[in-house]
Coordinates of C-alpha atoms in Angstrom, one line a residue:
M11 CA 8.5 33.7 47.4
N12 CA 6.2 33.9 44.4
R13 CA 3.0 34.1 46.5
F14 CA 4.7 36.8 48.7
M15 CA 5.7 38.9 45.7
S16 CA 2.3 38.4 44.1
S17 CA 0.6 40.0 47.1
R18 CA 2.9 43.0 46.8
R19 CA 2.0 43.4 43.1
T20 CA -1.7 43.1 43.9
F21 CA -1.4 45.8 46.6
L22 CA 0.4 48.2 44.2
K23 CA -2.0 47.5 41.4
A24 CA -4.8 48.4 43.7
M25 CA -3.1 51.7 44.3
G26 CA -3.3 52.4 40.6
V27 CA 0.4 53.3 40.0
G28 CA 0.9 50.9 37.1
S29 CA 4.4 50.5 35.6
A30 CA 5.7 53.6 37.4
L31 CA 6.4 51.8 40.6
L32 CA 5.2 48.3 40.5
P33 CA 8.1 46.6 38.7
L34 CA 10.6 47.8 41.3
L35 CA 9.3 45.1 43.6
D36 CA 8.6 42.3 41.1
A37 CA 9.3 38.7 41.7
E38 CA 12.0 38.4 39.0
R39 CA 14.2 40.9 40.7
A40 CA 13.7 39.4 44.2
Q41 CA 14.4 35.9 42.9
A42 CA 17.5 37.1 41.0
A43 CA 18.8 38.7 44.2
C44 CA 18.3 35.3 46.0
V45 CA 20.8 33.6 43.6
G46 CA 23.3 36.5 43.7
V47 CA 22.4 38.1 40.4
S48 CA 21.1 41.6 40.6
G49 CA 18.5 43.1 38.3
P50 CA 17.3 42.5 34.8
R51 CA 19.6 43.2 31.8
R52 CA 18.9 46.4 29.8
V53 CA 20.0 47.8 26.5
F54 CA 20.2 51.5 25.7
I55 CA 21.1 52.5 22.1
V56 CA 22.0 56.1 21.3
V57 CA 22.5 57.1 17.7
W58 CA 23.5 60.3 15.9
P59 CA 24.9 61.1 12.4
N60 CA 27.9 62.8 10.9
G61 CA 30.7 60.9 12.5
M62 CA 32.3 60.6 16.0
F63 CA 35.4 62.7 15.3
A64 CA 36.9 65.2 12.9
G65 CA 39.8 64.9 10.4
K66 CA 40.4 62.1 7.9
A67 CA 43.8 61.4 9.3
S68 CA 42.7 61.8 12.9
S69 CA 43.0 58.8 15.2
W70 CA 40.5 57.3 17.6
A71 CA 41.6 56.4 21.1
T72 CA 44.7 54.3 21.4
T73 CA 44.1 50.6 21.8
G74 CA 44.5 48.2 24.7
N75 CA 43.7 48.4 28.4
N76 CA 45.6 51.6 28.9
F77 CA 44.0 53.5 26.1
V78 CA 44.4 57.3 25.8
L79 CA 41.2 59.2 25.0
P80 CA 41.4 62.0 22.4
T81 CA 40.6 65.5 23.7
H82 CA 37.0 65.6 22.4
M83 CA 36.3 62.4 24.5
T84 CA 37.7 63.8 27.8
S85 CA 34.2 63.7 29.4
L86 CA 34.3 59.8 29.2
E87 CA 37.5 59.6 31.2
Q88 CA 35.6 59.2 34.5
H89 CA 33.9 56.1 33.0
R90 CA 37.0 54.5 31.3
Q91 CA 36.7 51.2 33.2
D92 CA 33.1 50.8 32.1
L93 CA 33.9 51.3 28.4
I94 CA 34.7 49.3 25.3
L95 CA 35.8 51.5 22.5
L96 CA 35.5 50.1 19.0
D97 CA 37.3 51.4 16.0
G98 CA 36.5 49.8 12.7
L99 CA 32.9 48.7 12.2
D100 CA 31.7 48.4 8.7
Y101 CA 28.1 48.9 7.5
K102 CA 28.6 46.2 4.9
F103 CA 24.9 45.8 4.2
I104 CA 24.7 49.2 2.5
Q105 CA 27.5 48.2 0.1
D106 CA 26.4 44.7 -0.6
A107 CA 22.6 45.3 -0.9
P108 CA 21.1 44.9 -4.4
N109 CA 20.7 48.4 -5.7
P110 CA 18.9 48.3 -9.1
T111 CA 17.8 51.9 -8.9
G112 CA 21.2 53.3 -8.1
G113 CA 20.3 54.6 -4.7
E114 CA 23.0 56.5 -2.7
V115 CA 25.6 54.4 -1.0
S116 CA 27.0 56.5 1.9
G117 CA 27.1 57.0 5.6
H118 CA 23.9 59.0 5.4
A119 CA 22.2 56.3 3.4
C120 CA 23.0 53.5 5.9
F121 CA 21.0 55.1 8.8
Q122 CA 17.8 53.0 8.4
G123 CA 19.7 49.8 8.4
M124 CA 22.1 50.4 11.3
L125 CA 20.0 48.4 13.8
T126 CA 18.9 45.8 11.3
G127 CA 22.1 44.8 9.6
K128 CA 20.0 43.6 6.7
F129 CA 19.8 44.5 3.0
Y130 CA 17.3 47.2 2.2
Q131 CA 14.0 46.2 0.8
A132 CA 14.3 49.2 -1.4
F133 CA 16.5 52.3 -1.8
G134 CA 14.5 55.5 -1.7
S135 CA 14.6 58.7 -3.8
S136 CA 16.6 60.2 -0.9
T137 CA 18.6 58.8 2.0
A138 CA 15.6 59.4 4.3
N139 CA 13.4 57.1 2.3
N140 CA 15.4 53.9 2.3
I141 CA 13.2 51.0 3.4
A142 CA 14.6 48.5 5.9
G143 CA 14.6 44.8 5.0
G144 CA 13.9 43.4 8.4
P145 CA 13.3 44.1 12.1
S146 CA 15.8 46.1 14.2
I147 CA 17.7 44.7 17.1
D148 CA 15.6 46.6 19.7
Q149 CA 12.5 44.8 18.5
H150 CA 14.3 41.4 18.4
I151 CA 15.4 41.8 22.0
G152 CA 12.2 43.3 23.3
N153 CA 10.0 40.6 21.6
G154 CA 12.4 37.9 22.9
L155 CA 12.1 39.1 26.4
R156 CA 8.3 39.2 26.2
A157 CA 8.3 35.7 24.8
Q158 CA 10.1 34.7 28.0
G159 CA 7.4 36.3 30.2
Y160 CA 8.5 39.9 30.6
T161 CA 5.3 42.1 30.6
G162 CA 6.8 45.6 30.1
R163 CA 7.0 47.5 26.9
T164 CA 8.8 45.9 24.0
S165 CA 10.9 49.0 23.6
L166 CA 10.9 52.7 24.3
N167 CA 11.7 54.6 21.1
L168 CA 12.6 58.3 21.6
Q169 CA 13.8 61.0 19.3
V170 CA 15.2 64.6 19.6
W171 CA 14.1 66.6 16.6
S172 CA 14.1 65.4 13.0
G173 CA 13.9 67.1 9.6
S174 CA 13.1 63.8 7.8
T175 CA 11.3 60.5 8.1
A176 CA 14.5 58.4 8.5
R177 CA 13.8 55.7 11.1
L178 CA 16.1 53.5 13.1
S179 CA 13.7 51.0 14.5
W180 CA 11.5 48.6 12.5
R181 CA 9.0 46.0 13.6
A182 CA 9.6 44.2 10.3
A183 CA 10.6 45.0 6.7
A184 CA 8.9 48.2 5.7
D185 CA 7.2 48.6 9.1
P186 CA 8.9 51.5 10.8
I187 CA 8.5 52.5 14.4
I188 CA 7.8 56.3 14.8
P189 CA 9.8 57.4 17.9
D190 CA 8.3 59.8 20.5
F191 CA 10.0 63.2 20.2
D192 CA 7.9 64.9 22.9
P193 CA 9.3 64.2 26.4
F194 CA 6.1 65.5 28.0
H195 CA 4.1 62.9 26.1
A196 CA 6.6 60.2 26.8
F197 CA 6.5 61.0 30.5
S198 CA 2.7 60.9 30.6
T199 CA 2.7 57.6 28.8
L200 CA 5.2 56.0 31.1
F201 CA 4.2 57.5 34.5
T202 CA 0.5 58.3 34.3
G203 CA -0.5 55.4 32.1
T204 CA -2.1 57.5 29.4
G205 CA -1.0 59.1 26.2
T206 CA -3.9 61.5 26.1
K207 CA -3.0 65.2 25.4
V208 CA -4.2 67.4 28.2
P209 CA -3.3 70.9 29.3
V210 CA 0.2 71.2 30.8
D211 CA -1.0 72.4 34.2
I212 CA -3.3 69.4 34.5
I213 CA -0.6 66.9 33.5
L214 CA 1.9 68.3 36.0
A215 CA -0.7 68.4 38.8
M216 CA -1.7 64.9 38.0
R217 CA 1.9 63.6 38.2
K218 CA 2.3 65.4 41.5
S219 CA -0.9 64.1 43.0
V220 CA -0.2 60.5 41.8
L221 CA 3.2 60.5 43.5
D222 CA 2.0 62.3 46.6
Y223 CA -0.9 59.8 47.0
V224 CA 1.4 56.8 46.6
V225 CA 4.4 57.7 48.6
R226 CA 2.9 57.6 52.1
D227 CA 1.1 54.3 51.7
L228 CA 3.9 52.7 49.6
N229 CA 6.6 53.6 52.2
R230 CA 4.4 52.3 55.0
F231 CA 3.8 49.1 53.1
V232 CA 7.6 48.6 52.4
K233 CA 8.4 49.2 56.1
K234 CA 5.9 46.5 57.0
V235 CA 6.9 43.7 54.5
G236 CA 10.0 44.9 52.7
G237 CA 13.7 45.2 53.5
N238 CA 16.3 47.9 53.3
E239 CA 16.9 47.1 49.6
D240 CA 13.2 47.6 48.7
R241 CA 13.2 50.9 50.6
A242 CA 16.3 52.1 48.8
N243 CA 14.9 51.1 45.4
V244 CA 11.6 52.9 46.1
E245 CA 13.3 56.0 47.4
S246 CA 15.8 56.1 44.5
H247 CA 13.1 55.7 41.9
L248 CA 10.8 58.3 43.5
Q249 CA 13.7 60.8 43.6
N250 CA 14.4 60.1 40.0
V251 CA 10.9 60.6 38.8
R252 CA 10.6 63.8 41.0
Q253 CA 13.7 65.2 39.4
I254 CA 12.3 64.7 35.9
E255 CA 9.0 66.2 36.9
Q256 CA 10.7 69.3 38.3
R257 CA 12.7 69.7 35.1
L258 CA 9.6 69.3 32.9
G259 CA 7.8 71.7 35.1
A260 CA 10.6 74.3 34.7
A261 CA 10.4 73.9 31.0
A262 CA 6.6 74.3 30.9
P263 CA 5.0 77.7 30.7
P264 CA 2.2 78.9 32.9
A265 CA -1.2 78.0 31.5
S266 CA -1.8 81.6 30.5
T267 CA 1.5 81.9 28.5
T268 CA 0.8 82.4 24.8
C269 CA 4.4 83.0 23.6
I270 CA 7.5 80.8 23.6
P271 CA 10.2 82.1 26.0
T272 CA 13.4 82.9 24.0
D273 CA 15.7 81.2 26.5
L274 CA 13.9 77.8 26.7
G275 CA 10.7 77.4 24.8
T276 CA 8.1 74.7 25.6
P277 CA 8.4 71.1 24.5
L278 CA 4.7 70.9 24.6
T279 CA 4.2 72.8 21.4
A280 CA 5.0 71.4 17.9
G281 CA 6.8 74.6 17.1
A282 CA 9.1 74.3 20.1
L283 CA 9.8 70.6 19.5
K284 CA 11.0 71.6 16.0
N285 CA 12.9 74.6 17.2
T286 CA 16.6 73.6 17.4
T287 CA 17.2 76.0 20.3
N288 CA 15.6 73.3 22.4
F289 CA 17.7 70.4 21.0
E290 CA 20.1 70.3 23.9
L291 CA 17.4 70.6 26.6
I292 CA 15.3 67.8 25.0
T293 CA 18.3 65.6 24.7
K294 CA 18.8 65.7 28.4
L295 CA 15.1 65.2 29.2
Q296 CA 14.9 62.1 26.9
I297 CA 18.0 60.6 28.5
D298 CA 16.5 61.1 31.9
L299 CA 13.2 59.5 30.8
A300 CA 15.1 56.5 29.4
V301 CA 16.8 56.0 32.7
A302 CA 13.6 56.4 34.6
A303 CA 11.9 53.8 32.3
F304 CA 14.8 51.4 33.1
A305 CA 14.7 52.1 36.8
S306 CA 10.9 51.3 36.9
D307 CA 11.3 48.3 34.6
A308 CA 8.7 49.8 32.3
T309 CA 11.0 48.6 29.5
R310 CA 14.3 47.0 29.1
V311 CA 15.2 48.3 25.7
V312 CA 15.5 52.0 24.7
V313 CA 16.5 53.6 21.4
L314 CA 17.3 57.3 21.4
Q315 CA 17.6 58.9 18.0
L316 CA 19.4 62.3 18.2
G317 CA 18.0 63.9 15.0
D318 CA 17.9 62.1 11.7
Q319 CA 20.3 60.7 9.0
S320 CA 22.0 64.1 8.5
N321 CA 20.9 66.8 11.0
S322 CA 21.4 69.4 8.3
N323 CA 19.4 72.1 10.0
I324 CA 20.2 71.3 13.7
I325 CA 22.2 74.2 15.2
L326 CA 23.7 73.8 18.7
H327 CA 23.0 77.2 20.2
S328 CA 24.7 76.3 23.5
L329 CA 28.0 76.0 21.6
G330 CA 27.7 79.5 20.2
F331 CA 26.4 78.5 16.7
R332 CA 23.7 80.6 15.1
P333 CA 21.6 80.3 11.9
G334 CA 23.3 81.6 8.8
E335 CA 22.8 81.3 5.1
Q336 CA 22.0 78.1 3.3
D337 CA 24.9 75.9 2.2
G338 CA 23.6 74.4 -1.1
N339 CA 21.6 71.3 -0.4
T340 CA 23.3 70.5 2.9
G341 CA 21.2 72.8 5.0
N342 CA 22.2 75.8 7.1
I343 CA 25.8 76.7 6.9
N344 CA 26.0 76.4 10.7
G345 CA 24.0 73.2 10.8
L346 CA 25.6 69.9 11.7
T347 CA 25.9 68.6 8.2
S348 CA 27.8 71.6 6.9
I349 CA 30.0 71.6 9.9
A350 CA 30.7 67.9 9.4
H351 CA 31.6 68.5 5.7
R352 CA 34.1 71.2 6.7
D353 CA 35.5 68.5 9.1
S354 CA 37.6 71.0 11.0
T355 CA 37.8 72.7 14.4
E356 CA 34.0 73.3 14.5
K357 CA 33.5 69.6 14.1
V358 CA 35.6 68.9 17.2
V359 CA 33.4 71.3 19.2
V360 CA 30.3 69.5 18.0
D361 CA 31.8 66.0 18.7
T362 CA 32.8 67.1 22.2
W363 CA 29.2 68.0 22.9
F364 CA 27.9 64.6 21.7
M365 CA 30.5 62.8 23.8
E366 CA 29.3 64.8 26.8
Q367 CA 25.8 63.5 26.2
V368 CA 27.1 59.9 26.2
A369 CA 28.9 60.6 29.4
Y370 CA 25.8 62.2 30.9
A371 CA 23.7 59.1 30.0
I372 CA 26.3 56.8 31.6
S373 CA 26.4 58.9 34.8
R374 CA 22.6 58.9 35.1
I375 CA 22.5 55.1 34.7
K376 CA 25.2 54.8 37.3
D377 CA 23.2 57.0 39.7
V378 CA 20.5 54.4 40.1
S379 CA 21.1 51.6 42.6
D380 CA 20.2 48.1 41.4
G381 CA 20.4 45.2 43.8
G382 CA 23.4 46.4 45.7
K383 CA 25.2 47.6 42.5
T384 CA 24.6 50.4 40.1
M385 CA 22.2 50.0 37.2
L386 CA 25.1 50.3 34.8
D387 CA 26.4 47.0 36.0
N388 CA 23.3 45.4 34.5
T389 CA 23.0 47.6 31.4
V390 CA 24.8 48.0 28.2
L391 CA 24.8 51.4 26.4
L392 CA 25.8 51.4 22.7
A393 CA 26.6 54.8 21.2
M394 CA 26.6 54.6 17.4
N395 CA 27.1 56.8 14.4
N396 CA 26.4 56.4 10.7
M397 CA 29.8 57.3 9.6
R398 CA 33.5 57.7 10.7
T399 CA 34.0 61.4 10.3
G400 CA 31.7 63.8 8.6
L401 CA 32.8 62.7 5.1
H402 CA 30.3 59.9 4.6
E403 CA 32.5 57.0 5.3
F404 CA 30.5 53.9 6.2
K405 CA 33.6 51.8 6.8
G406 CA 35.9 51.9 9.8
V407 CA 33.2 53.5 11.9
P408 CA 33.8 54.0 15.7
A409 CA 31.3 53.0 18.4
I410 CA 31.2 53.1 22.2
L411 CA 29.9 50.4 24.6
A412 CA 29.4 51.2 28.3
G413 CA 28.4 48.8 31.0
S414 CA 29.1 45.0 31.3
C415 CA 25.4 44.0 31.2
G416 CA 25.7 41.6 34.2
G417 CA 29.3 40.7 33.4
Y418 CA 28.7 39.7 29.8
F419 CA 31.1 42.3 28.3
K420 CA 34.7 42.8 29.3
T421 CA 35.0 46.5 29.8
G422 CA 37.9 48.9 30.2
R423 CA 39.4 48.3 26.8
S424 CA 39.8 49.9 23.4
L425 CA 39.7 47.6 20.3
A426 CA 41.0 48.2 16.8
L427 CA 38.8 46.2 14.4
T428 CA 39.4 45.3 10.7
S429 CA 36.6 44.9 8.3
T430 CA 34.1 44.0 11.0
P431 CA 30.3 44.0 10.2
N432 CA 28.2 45.8 12.7
N433 CA 26.0 42.7 12.9
G434 CA 28.3 41.1 15.4
V435 CA 27.7 43.9 17.9
L436 CA 24.0 43.7 17.5
I437 CA 24.0 40.0 18.1
A438 CA 26.1 40.6 21.3
L439 CA 23.5 43.0 22.6
A440 CA 20.8 40.4 22.3
N441 CA 22.8 37.6 23.9
A442 CA 23.9 40.0 26.8
A443 CA 20.2 40.8 27.3
G444 CA 19.3 37.2 27.6
V445 CA 17.9 36.6 24.2
P446 CA 20.0 33.8 22.6
T447 CA 20.9 34.9 19.1
T448 CA 23.2 33.2 16.6
T449 CA 22.9 35.5 13.7
F450 CA 21.0 38.7 13.0
G451 CA 20.3 40.6 9.8
E452 CA 22.2 39.1 6.9
T453 CA 23.5 35.7 7.9
I454 CA 26.6 36.1 5.6
Y455 CA 28.0 38.5 8.1
G456 CA 28.4 35.8 10.8
G457 CA 27.8 35.7 14.5
E458 CA 28.6 37.6 17.6
L459 CA 31.7 39.7 17.9
A460 CA 33.5 37.6 20.4
A461 CA 36.1 40.3 21.1
L462 CA 33.5 42.2 23.2
R463 CA 33.7 39.4 25.8
G464 CA 37.4 39.3 25.7
L465 CA 37.4 35.9 23.9

């Protein structure tokens, strides 16, 4: 088996396709299929600020197996059997951390520690400048997998717009990972093996030529030595990459274009990437790129950061919001922070949109076949926020898990938690991904949240 799979890897390497197609036929996946376990485990973390629902007295979903979703979460109904809804996580580290300088203790301030669960090394002069005191869970999992022999990227860290330097992912204390907020650059890095900036028409032509060159020989090779599952995997992955390429191509202007189209803009320019009219478009593209990276096994851990710790100047144009006057120090009056502070009907509209993005990500993961199942069966998606509603609460915060990650999690439930540190969820992600972990972050907060497994 190993020698057979090695020959396939040698063949594909010779074709120069790198991580874009090679891992689909790797020995680990073939060996896993032989023992009845399909596909590697994957972790997808999506984070945004300002709470998951509006109204201080509003309720989250009802609890139990027959939970009822609130109106703003209707888009998740189609995935209810794949979900674990959590109501009641506490970011205890922000409250308990030594704070000699009197740094802010709030939902905004806990952003940089959400994935570390560890006391800050230092509180900054603003919530964007807090310094994490240890590595984030994505790095812990990615490094753990690599120590076991996995050769892909430790993690893929993506972002959609940011007005600050607030970071979610950290290699170690005070060592932040800067996420890639340019989907064109991320695509080029993943699927052409280079991060070099080249003109858009050359990038697109290169992607097309690489795939066109590969597909004929690869399919002939699979027909000769591969089975139906291999063919299905290759065809599914090629279709996935093609769809992203087409969407990127639609977003890109002709080489001669010197202005930014008012209806779309171009994610290739720094100005367009910072233009909030493209926030919705780039969110979708980054989700698609994450799914493609999983499907090709280029990485097994993705963190997608939707904005920063407050999103004060992000305006969701697709929802009808337009720039207005400034609202004191909270940014634009129609920005997401001001809307969150008003905590009313506008907040429900915004929350509905974010839930739709979570539902979209789940659907895209489900679309990929994976060893006779869907890729969601071997994946866990964690959707997190830095507060409960838009009023800065860092206690009783909701979260959403989707996918059982190979049967590790017992899905189809809604759980009401009481004074539960977020560390237990992070530990569960690592264990589900195959990286044994007893504690993570501050050890005083205990171990894995056993309720996620139905224990």
